[in-house]
CSV table of C-alpha atoms and ligand atoms in Angstrom, one decimal:
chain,number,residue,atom,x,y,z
A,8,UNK,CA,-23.3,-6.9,61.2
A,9,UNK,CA,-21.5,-9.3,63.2
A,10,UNK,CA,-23.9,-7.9,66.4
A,11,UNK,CA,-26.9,-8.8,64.1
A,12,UNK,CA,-26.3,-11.9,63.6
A,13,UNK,CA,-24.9,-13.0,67.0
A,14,UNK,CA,-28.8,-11.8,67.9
A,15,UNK,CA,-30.3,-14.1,65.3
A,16,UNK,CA,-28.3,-17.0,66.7
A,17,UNK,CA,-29.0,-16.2,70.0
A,18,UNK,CA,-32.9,-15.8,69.7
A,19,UNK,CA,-32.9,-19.4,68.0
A,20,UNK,CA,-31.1,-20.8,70.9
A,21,UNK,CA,-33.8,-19.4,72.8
A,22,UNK,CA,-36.3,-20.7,70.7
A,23,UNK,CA,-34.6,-24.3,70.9
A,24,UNK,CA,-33.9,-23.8,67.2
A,25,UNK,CA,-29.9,-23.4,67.4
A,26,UNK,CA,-28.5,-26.5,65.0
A,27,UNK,CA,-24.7,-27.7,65.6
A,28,UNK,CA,-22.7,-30.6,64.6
A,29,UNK,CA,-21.4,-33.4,66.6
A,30,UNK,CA,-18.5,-35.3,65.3
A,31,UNK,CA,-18.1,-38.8,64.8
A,32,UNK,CA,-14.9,-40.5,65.4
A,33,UNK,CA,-16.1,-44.0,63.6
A,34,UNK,CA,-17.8,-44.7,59.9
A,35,UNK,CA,-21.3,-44.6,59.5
A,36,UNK,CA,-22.9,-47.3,61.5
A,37,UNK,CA,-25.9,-47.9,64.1
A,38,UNK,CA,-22.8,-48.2,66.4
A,39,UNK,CA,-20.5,-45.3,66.9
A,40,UNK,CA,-18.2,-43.0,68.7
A,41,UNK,CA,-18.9,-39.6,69.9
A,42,UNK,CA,-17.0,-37.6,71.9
A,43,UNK,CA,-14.7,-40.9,72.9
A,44,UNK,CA,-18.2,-42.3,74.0
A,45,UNK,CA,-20.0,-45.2,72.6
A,46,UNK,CA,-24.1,-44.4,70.9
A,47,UNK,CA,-26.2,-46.9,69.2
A,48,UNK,CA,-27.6,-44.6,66.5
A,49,UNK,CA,-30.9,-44.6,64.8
A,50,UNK,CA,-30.8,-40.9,62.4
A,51,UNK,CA,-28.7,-42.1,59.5
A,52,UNK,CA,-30.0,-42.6,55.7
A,53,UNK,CA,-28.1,-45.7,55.5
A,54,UNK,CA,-31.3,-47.9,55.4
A,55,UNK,CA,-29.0,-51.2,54.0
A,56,UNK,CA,-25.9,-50.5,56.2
A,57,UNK,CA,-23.7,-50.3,52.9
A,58,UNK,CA,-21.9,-47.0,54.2
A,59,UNK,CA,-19.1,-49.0,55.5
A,60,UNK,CA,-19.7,-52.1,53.3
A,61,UNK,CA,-16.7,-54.3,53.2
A,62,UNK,CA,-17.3,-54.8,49.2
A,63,UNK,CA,-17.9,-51.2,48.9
A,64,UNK,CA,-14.7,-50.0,50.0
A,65,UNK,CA,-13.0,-52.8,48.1
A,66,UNK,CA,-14.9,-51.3,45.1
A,67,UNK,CA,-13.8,-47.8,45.7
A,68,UNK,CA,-10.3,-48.5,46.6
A,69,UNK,CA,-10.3,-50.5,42.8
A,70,UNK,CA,-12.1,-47.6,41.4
A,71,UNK,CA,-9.1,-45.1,42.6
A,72,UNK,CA,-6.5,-47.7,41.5
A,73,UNK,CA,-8.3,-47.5,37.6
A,74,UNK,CA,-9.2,-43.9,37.6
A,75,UNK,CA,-7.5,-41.6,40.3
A,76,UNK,CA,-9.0,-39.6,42.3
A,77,UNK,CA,-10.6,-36.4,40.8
A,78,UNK,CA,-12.7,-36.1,37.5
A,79,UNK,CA,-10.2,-33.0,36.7
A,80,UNK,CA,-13.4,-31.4,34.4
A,81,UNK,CA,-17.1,-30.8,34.1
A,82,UNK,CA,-18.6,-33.8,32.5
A,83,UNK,CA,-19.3,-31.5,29.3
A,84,UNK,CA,-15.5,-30.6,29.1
A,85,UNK,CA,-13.1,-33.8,29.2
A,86,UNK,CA,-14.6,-35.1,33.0
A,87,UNK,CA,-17.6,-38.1,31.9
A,88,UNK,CA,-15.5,-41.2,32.1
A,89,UNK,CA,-16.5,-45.0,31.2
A,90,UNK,CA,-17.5,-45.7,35.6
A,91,UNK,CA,-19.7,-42.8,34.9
A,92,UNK,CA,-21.1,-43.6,31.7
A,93,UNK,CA,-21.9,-47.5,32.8
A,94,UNK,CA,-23.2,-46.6,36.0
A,95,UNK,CA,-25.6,-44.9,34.4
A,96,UNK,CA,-26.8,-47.3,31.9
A,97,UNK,CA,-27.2,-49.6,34.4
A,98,UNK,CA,-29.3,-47.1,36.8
A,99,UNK,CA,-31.4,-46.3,33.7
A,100,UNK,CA,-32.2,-49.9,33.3
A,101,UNK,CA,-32.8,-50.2,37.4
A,102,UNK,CA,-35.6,-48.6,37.4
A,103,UNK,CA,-37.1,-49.2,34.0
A,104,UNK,CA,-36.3,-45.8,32.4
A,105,UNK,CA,-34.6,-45.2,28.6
A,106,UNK,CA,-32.0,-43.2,30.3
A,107,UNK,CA,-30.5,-41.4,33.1
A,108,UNK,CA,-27.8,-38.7,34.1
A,109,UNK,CA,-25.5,-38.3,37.0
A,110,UNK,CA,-25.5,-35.3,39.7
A,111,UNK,CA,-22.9,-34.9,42.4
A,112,UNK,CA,-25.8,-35.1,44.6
A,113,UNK,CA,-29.0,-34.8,45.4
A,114,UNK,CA,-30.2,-31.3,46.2
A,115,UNK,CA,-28.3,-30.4,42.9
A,116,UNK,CA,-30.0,-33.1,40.9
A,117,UNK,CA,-33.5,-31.0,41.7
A,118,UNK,CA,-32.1,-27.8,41.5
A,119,UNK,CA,-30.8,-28.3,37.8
A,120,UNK,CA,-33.6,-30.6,36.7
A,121,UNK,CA,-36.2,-28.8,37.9
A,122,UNK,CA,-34.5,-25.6,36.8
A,123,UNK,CA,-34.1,-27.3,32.8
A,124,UNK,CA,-37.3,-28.3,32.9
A,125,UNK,CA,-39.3,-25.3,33.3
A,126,UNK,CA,-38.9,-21.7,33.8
A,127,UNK,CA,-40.9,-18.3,33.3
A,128,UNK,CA,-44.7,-19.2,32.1
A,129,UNK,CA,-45.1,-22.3,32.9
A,130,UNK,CA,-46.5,-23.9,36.3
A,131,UNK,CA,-45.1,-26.4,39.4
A,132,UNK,CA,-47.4,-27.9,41.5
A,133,UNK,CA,-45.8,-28.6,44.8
A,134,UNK,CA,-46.7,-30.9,48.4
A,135,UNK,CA,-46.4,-28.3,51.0
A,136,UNK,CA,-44.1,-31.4,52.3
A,137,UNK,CA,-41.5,-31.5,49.8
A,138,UNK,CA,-37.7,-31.4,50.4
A,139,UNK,CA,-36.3,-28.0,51.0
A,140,UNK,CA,-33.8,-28.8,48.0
A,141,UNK,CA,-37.5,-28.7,45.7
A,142,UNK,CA,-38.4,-25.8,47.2
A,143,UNK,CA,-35.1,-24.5,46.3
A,144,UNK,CA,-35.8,-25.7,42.6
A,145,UNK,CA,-39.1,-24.2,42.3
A,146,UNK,CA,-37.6,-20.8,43.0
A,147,UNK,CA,-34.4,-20.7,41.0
A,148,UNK,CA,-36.7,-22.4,37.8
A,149,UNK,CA,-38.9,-18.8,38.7
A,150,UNK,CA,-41.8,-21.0,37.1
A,151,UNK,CA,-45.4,-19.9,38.9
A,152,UNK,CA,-45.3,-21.7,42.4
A,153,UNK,CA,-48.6,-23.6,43.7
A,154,UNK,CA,-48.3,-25.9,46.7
A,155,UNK,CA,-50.6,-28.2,47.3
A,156,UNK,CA,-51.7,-29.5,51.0
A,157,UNK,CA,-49.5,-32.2,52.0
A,158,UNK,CA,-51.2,-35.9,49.8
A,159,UNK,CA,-54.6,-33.1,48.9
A,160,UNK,CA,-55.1,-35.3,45.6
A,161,UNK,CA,-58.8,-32.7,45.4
A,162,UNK,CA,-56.9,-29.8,45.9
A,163,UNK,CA,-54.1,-30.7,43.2
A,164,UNK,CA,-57.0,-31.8,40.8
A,165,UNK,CA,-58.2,-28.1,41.9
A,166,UNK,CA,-55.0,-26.2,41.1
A,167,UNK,CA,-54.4,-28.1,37.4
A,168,UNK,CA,-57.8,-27.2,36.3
A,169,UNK,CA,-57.5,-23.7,37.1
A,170,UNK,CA,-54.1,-23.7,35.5
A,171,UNK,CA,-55.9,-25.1,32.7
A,172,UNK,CA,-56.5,-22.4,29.3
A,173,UNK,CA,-54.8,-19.9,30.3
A,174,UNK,CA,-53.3,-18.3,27.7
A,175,UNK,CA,-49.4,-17.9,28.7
A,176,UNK,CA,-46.9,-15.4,26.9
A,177,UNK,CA,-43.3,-16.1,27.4
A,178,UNK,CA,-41.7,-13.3,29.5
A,179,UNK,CA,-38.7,-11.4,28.2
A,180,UNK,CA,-35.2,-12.2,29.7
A,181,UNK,CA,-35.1,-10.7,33.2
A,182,UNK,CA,-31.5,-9.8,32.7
A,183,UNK,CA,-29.8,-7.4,30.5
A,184,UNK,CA,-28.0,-8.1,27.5
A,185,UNK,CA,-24.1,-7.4,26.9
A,186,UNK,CA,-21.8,-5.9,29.6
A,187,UNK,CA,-21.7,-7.5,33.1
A,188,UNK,CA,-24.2,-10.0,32.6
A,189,UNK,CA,-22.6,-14.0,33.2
A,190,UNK,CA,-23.9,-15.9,30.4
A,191,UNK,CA,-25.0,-18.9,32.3
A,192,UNK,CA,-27.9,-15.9,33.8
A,193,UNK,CA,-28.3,-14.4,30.3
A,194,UNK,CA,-29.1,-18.6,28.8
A,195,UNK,CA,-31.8,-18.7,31.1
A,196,UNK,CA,-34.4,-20.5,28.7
A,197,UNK,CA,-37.9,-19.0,28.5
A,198,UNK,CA,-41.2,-21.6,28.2
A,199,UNK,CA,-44.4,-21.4,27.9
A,200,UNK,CA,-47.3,-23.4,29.6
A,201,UNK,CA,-45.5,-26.2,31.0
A,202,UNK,CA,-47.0,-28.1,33.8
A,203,UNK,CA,-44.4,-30.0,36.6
A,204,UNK,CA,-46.4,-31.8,39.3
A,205,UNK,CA,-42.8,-32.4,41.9
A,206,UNK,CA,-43.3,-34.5,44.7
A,207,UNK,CA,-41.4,-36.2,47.4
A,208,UNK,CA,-42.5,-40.7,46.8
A,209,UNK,CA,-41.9,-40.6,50.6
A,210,UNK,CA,-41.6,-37.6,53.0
A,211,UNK,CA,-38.1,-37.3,54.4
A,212,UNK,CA,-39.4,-36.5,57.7
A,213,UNK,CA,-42.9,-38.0,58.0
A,214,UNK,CA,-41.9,-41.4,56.4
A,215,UNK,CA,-45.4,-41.6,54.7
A,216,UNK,CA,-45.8,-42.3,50.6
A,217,UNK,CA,-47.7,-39.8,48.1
A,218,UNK,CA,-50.2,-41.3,46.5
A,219,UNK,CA,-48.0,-41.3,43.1
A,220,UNK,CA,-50.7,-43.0,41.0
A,221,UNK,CA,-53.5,-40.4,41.7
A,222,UNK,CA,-51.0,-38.1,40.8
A,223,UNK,CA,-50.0,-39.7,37.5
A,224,UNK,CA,-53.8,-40.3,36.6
A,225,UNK,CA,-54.2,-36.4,37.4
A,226,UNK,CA,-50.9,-35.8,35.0
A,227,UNK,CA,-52.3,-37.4,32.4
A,228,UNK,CA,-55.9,-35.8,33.0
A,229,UNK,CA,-54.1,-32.1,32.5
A,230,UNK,CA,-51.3,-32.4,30.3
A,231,UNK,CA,-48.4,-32.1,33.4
A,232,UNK,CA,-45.6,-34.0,34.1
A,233,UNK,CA,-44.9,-35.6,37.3
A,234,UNK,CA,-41.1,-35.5,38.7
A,235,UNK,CA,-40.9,-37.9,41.9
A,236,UNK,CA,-38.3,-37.4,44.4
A,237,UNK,CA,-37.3,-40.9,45.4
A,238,UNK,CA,-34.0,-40.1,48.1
A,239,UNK,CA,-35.9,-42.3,50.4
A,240,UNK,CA,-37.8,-45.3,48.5
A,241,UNK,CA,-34.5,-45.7,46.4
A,242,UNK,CA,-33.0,-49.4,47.2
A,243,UNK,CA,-35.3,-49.9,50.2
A,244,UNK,CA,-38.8,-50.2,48.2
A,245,UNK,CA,-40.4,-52.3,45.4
A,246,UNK,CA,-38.8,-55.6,44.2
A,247,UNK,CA,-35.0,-55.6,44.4
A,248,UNK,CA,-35.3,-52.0,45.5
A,249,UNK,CA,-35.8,-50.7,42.4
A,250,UNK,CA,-37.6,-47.7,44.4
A,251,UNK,CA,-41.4,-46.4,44.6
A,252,UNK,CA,-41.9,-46.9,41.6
A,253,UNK,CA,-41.7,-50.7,41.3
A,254,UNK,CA,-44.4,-50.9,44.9
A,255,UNK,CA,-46.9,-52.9,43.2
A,256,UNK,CA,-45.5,-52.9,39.7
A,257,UNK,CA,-48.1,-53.4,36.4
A,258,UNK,CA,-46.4,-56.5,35.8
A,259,UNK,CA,-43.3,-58.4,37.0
A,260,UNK,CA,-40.1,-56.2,36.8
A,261,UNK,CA,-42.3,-53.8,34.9
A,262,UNK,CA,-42.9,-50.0,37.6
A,263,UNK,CA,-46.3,-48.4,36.5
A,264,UNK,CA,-43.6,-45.6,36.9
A,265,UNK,CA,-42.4,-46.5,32.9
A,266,UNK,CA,-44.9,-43.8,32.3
A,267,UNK,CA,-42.9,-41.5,29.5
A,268,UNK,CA,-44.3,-38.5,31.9
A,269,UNK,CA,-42.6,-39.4,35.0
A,270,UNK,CA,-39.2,-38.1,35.9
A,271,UNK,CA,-37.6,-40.1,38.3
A,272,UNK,CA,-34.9,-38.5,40.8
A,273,UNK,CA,-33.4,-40.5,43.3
A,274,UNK,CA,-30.0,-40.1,45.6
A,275,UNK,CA,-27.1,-42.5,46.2
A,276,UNK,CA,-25.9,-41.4,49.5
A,277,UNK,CA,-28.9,-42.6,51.4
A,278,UNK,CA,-29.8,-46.5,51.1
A,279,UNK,CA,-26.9,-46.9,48.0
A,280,UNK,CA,-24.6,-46.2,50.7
A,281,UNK,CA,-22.4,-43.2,48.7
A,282,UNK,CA,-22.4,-40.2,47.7
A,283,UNK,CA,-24.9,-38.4,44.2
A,284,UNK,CA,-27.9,-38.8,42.6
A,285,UNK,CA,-29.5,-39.6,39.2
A,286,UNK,CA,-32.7,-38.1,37.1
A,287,UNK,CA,-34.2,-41.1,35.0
A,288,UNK,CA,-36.5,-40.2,32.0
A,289,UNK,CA,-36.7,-40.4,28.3
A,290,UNK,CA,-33.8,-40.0,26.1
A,291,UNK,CA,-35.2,-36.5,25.4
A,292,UNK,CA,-35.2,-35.3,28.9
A,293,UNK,CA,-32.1,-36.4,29.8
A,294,UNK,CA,-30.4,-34.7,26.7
A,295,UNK,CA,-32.5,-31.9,27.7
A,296,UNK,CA,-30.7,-31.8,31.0
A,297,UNK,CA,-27.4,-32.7,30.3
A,298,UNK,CA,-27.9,-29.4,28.1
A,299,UNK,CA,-30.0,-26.5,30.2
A,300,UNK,CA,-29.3,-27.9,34.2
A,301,UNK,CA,-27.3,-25.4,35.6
A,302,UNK,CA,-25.9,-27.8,38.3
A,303,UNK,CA,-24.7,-30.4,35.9
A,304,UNK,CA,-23.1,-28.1,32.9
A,305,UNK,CA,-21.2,-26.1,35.9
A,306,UNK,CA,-19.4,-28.8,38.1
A,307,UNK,CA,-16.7,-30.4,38.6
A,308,UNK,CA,-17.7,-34.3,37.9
A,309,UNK,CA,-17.6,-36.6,40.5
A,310,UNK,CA,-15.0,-38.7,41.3
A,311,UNK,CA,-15.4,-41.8,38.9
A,312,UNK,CA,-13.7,-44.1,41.3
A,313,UNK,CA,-17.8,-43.4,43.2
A,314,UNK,CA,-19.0,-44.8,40.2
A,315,UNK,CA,-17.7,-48.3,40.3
A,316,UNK,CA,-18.5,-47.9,44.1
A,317,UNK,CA,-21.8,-47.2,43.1
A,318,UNK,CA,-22.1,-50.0,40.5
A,319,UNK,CA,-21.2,-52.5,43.3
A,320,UNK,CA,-23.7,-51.2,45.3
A,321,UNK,CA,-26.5,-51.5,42.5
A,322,UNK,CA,-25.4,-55.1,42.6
A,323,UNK,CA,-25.9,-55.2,46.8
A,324,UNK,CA,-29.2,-53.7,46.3
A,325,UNK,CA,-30.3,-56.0,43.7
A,326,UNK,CA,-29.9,-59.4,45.9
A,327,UNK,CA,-30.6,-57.8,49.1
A,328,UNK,CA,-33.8,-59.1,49.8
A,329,UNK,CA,-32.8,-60.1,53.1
A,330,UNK,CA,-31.5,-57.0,54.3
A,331,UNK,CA,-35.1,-55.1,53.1
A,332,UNK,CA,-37.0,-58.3,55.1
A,333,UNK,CA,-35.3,-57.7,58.1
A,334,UNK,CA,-35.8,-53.7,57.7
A,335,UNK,CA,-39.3,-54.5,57.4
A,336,UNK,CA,-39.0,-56.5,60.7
A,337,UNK,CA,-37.1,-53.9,62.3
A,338,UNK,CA,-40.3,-51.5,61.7
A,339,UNK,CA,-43.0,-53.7,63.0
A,340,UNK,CA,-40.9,-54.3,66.0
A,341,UNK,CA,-40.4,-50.8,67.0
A,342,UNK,CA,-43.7,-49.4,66.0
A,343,UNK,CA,-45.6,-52.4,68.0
A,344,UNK,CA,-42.6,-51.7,70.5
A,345,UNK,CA,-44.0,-47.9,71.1
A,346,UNK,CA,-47.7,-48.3,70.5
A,347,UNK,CA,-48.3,-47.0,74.5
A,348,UNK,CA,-46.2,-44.0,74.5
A,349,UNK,CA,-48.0,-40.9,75.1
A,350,UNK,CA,-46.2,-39.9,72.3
A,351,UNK,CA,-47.3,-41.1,68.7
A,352,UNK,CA,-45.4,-42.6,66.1
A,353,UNK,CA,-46.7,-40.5,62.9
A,354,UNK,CA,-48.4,-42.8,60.2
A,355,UNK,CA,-45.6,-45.0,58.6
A,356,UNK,CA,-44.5,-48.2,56.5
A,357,UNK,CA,-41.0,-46.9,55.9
A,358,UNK,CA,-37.5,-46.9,57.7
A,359,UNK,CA,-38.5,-43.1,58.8
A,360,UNK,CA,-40.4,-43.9,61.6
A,361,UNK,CA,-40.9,-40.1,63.6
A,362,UNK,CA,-42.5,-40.1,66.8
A,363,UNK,CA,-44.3,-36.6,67.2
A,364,UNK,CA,-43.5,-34.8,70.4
A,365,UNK,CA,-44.7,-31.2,69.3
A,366,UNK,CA,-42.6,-28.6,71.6
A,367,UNK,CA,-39.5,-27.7,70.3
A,368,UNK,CA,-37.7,-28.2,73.6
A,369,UNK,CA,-39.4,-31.2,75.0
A,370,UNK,CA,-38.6,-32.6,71.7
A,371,UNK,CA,-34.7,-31.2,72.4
A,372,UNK,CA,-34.9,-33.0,76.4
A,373,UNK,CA,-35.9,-36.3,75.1
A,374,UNK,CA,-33.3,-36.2,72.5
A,375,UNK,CA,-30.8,-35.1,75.5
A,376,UNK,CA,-32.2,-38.3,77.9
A,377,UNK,CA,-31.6,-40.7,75.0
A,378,UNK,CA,-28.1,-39.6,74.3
A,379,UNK,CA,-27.7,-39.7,78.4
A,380,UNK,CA,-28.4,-43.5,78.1
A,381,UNK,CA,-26.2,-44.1,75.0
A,382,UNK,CA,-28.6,-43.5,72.1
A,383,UNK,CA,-28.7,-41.3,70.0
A,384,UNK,CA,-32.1,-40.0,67.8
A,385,UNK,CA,-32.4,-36.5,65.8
A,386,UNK,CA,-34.7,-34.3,67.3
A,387,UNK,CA,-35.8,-32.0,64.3
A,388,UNK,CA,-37.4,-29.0,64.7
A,389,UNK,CA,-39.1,-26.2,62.5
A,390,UNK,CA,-38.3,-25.1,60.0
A,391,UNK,CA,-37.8,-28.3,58.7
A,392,UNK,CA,-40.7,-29.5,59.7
A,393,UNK,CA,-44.2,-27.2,60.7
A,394,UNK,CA,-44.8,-24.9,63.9
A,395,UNK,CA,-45.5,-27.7,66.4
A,396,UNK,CA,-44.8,-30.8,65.3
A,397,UNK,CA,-40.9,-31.5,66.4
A,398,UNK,CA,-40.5,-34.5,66.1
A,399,UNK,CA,-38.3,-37.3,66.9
A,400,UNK,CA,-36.8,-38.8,64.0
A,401,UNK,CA,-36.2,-42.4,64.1
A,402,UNK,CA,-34.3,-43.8,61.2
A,403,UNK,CA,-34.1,-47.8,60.9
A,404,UNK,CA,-31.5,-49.6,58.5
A,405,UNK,CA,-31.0,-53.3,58.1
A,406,UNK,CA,-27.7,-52.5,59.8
A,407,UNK,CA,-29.6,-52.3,63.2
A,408,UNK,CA,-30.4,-56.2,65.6
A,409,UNK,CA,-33.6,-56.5,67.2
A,410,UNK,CA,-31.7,-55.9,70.2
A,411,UNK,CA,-30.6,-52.6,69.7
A,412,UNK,CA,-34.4,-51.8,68.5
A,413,UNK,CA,-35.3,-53.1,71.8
A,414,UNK,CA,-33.0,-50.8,73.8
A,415,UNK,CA,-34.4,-47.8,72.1
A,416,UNK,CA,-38.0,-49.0,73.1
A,417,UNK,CA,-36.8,-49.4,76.6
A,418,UNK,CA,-34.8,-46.3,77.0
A,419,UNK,CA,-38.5,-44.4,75.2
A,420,UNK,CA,-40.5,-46.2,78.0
A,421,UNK,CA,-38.4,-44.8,80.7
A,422,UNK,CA,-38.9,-41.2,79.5
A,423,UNK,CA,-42.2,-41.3,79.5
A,424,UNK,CA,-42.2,-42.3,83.4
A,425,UNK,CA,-40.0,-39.8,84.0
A,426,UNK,CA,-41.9,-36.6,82.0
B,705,PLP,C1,-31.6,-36.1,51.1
B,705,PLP,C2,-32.6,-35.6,50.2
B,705,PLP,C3,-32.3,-34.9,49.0
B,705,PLP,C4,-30.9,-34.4,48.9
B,705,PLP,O1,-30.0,-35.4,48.5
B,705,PLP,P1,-28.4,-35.2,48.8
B,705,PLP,O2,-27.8,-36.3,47.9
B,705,PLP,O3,-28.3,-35.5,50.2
B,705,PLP,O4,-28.1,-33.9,48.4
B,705,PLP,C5,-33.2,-34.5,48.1
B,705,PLP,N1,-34.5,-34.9,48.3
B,705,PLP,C6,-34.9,-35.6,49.4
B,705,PLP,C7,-36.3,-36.0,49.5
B,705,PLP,C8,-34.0,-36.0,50.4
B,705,PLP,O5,-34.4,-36.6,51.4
């Protein structure tokens, strides 16, 4: 075995697939230490620099003081304390929905939600872009799969309507009653005839937005309900960064997202700065959840003292207009900055700004010649992203200076020359 899988390792290094790790030696910042050497870094999620926030630490060293350290139990069992329980009131009310629930993070925030939500019988409709962690979901919930093209509103419309009148029968319980079976496998609820429309609001590594209105208008058209991935529109879009949902809300502070059929999922260890994620949604969902997702019931709480990190953080989000201004002129700089490459920056308005490069290992070398001059910008490769489209994945934060955007324009010219 071990021969086996020495050969799969070694044909993805040949490939230019291998992944590794590089350690850092300083907190998350645009400026940081590798290696005992100095890079300015544009691949992190922390699109407000709060990661090392001065408050936030503060906040989670007073957190400790007032709850410890570890939860000690599931939050079902004697583990939900008051951080936890206020935090998410006030995330509920963020983003305009009744209530919300707490994960430890996001990938397990889809897998259980998506997982309590629906199951054998009933139907998700996926973008062939979605975040592994839905794809994930959409196979543990064992509900019928059909992926859509990445934004194909037509083909979505297409896939709903066929879905439409079918008659559905509950399957039996795939697993066997009595001896052996784990009772968590054995719970596994059975529906019937459930549409979930899951999408990504923007594309983790195309930086583009779904069209989330077309898609509620087609919700509401065919009976589904439409669960919206917000890990990267969460405190960086909308008015006070309350998230995708508030881009051009219905009315001031009210998100066209207060739709009863949306579920709202966002994480808070990408612009919040932490660690988790949240599913907002009607009372009934949320109980609905906090009863059948798999990954809530069976973990360990998080820490609360990340709770009253988190709730100072809300409050850093709220007022930080001027961090999400200067974001904003962060991106016009670099993408007017790199208009002339010969490589293109994909179709963008967010703080994922990828520049397509297309061969695996030229995507690898350029990666390589930036880190040689200091800087340091994922390359990502499939299969996190399609057969020929590596990519180079820029990732602004208000964190960065105009400078440092200026470098990485620079140090991208000088490539080109050189290739
Ligand atoms: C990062 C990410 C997640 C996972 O969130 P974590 O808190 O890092 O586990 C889920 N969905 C999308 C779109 C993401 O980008």
């Amino acid at each position: 075995m071990f021969s086996e899988l020495q050969k799969e390792l070694a044909k993805r290094a040949t490939q230019g697939l291998l992944r590794t790790r590089r350690t850092l030696a300083t907190p998350q910042s645009p400026h940081l230490t590798v290696d005992g050497k100095p890079y300015l870094a544009f691949c992190s999620n922390d699109y407000l620099g709060l990661a090392s926030h001065p408050q936030l630490i503060a906040a989670l060293q007073q957190g400790a003081q007032q709850w410890g350290v570890g939860a000690g139990a599931a939050h079902l069992v004697s583990g939900h304390f008051g951080a936890h329980h206020q935090l998410e009131q006030q995330l509920a009310a963020f983003v305009g929905k009744p209530a919300a629930l707490l994960f430890s993070t996001g990938y397990m925030a889809n897998l259980g939600a998506v997982q309590a939500l629906v199951g054998k019988g009933d139907t998700v409709f996926a973008d062939k872009l979605n975040h592994a962690s839905l794809n994930d979901a959409m196979l543990l919930s064992r509900a019928e799969m059909k992926r859509f093209r990445h934004g194909d509103m037509a083909q979505l419309a297409q896939l709903l309507e066929q879905t439409n009148g079918q008659t559905r029968f509950p399957h039996p319980n795939p697993l066997p009653e009595g001896e052996g079976a784990n009772e968590s496998l054995r719970e596994f609820p059975v529906k019937c005839g459930r549409k979930l429309v899951i999408t990504d609001a923007v594309f983790s590594m195309d930086g583009d937005i779904a069209p989330l209105r077309e898609m509620l208008a087609l919700c509401e058209r065919h009976d589904a309900w439409l669960y919206v991935d917000d890990a990267h529109g969460f405190g960086v879009l909308g008015a006070q960064g309350r998230g995708s949902l508030f881009q051009a809300p219905l009315r001031e502070g009210v998100g066209w997202g207060s739709s009863p059929r949306i579920i709202y999922m966002a994480t808070l260890g990408k612009a919040a700065g932490v660690s988790g994620a949240f599913v907002a949604a009607e009372q009934v969902v949320v109980d609905t959840l906090l009863n059948h997702a798999h990954s809530y019931v069976y973990t360990t709480a998080t820490p609360p003292a990340l709770s009253v990190a988190l709730a100072q953080s809300l409050q850093l989000i709220e007022q930080g207009d001027a961090l999400r201004i200067h974001l904003q002129k962060l991106i016009a700089q670099l993408r007017a900055g790199l208009s002339d490459l010969p490589w293109q920056l994909m179709p963008s308005e967010t703080a994922i700004q990828p520049l397509l490069i297309g061969d695996n290992h030229q995507a690898l070398e350029l990666s390589e010649g930036l880190r040689e001059r200091g800087i340091w910008v994922a390359a990502i490769r499939p299969p996190t992203v399609p057969q020929g489209t590596a990519r180079l994945r820029i990732t602004l934060s208000a964190a960065h200076r105009t400078q440092d955007v200026d470098r990485l324009i620079v140090a991208l010219h000088e490539l080109a020359q050189e290739s």
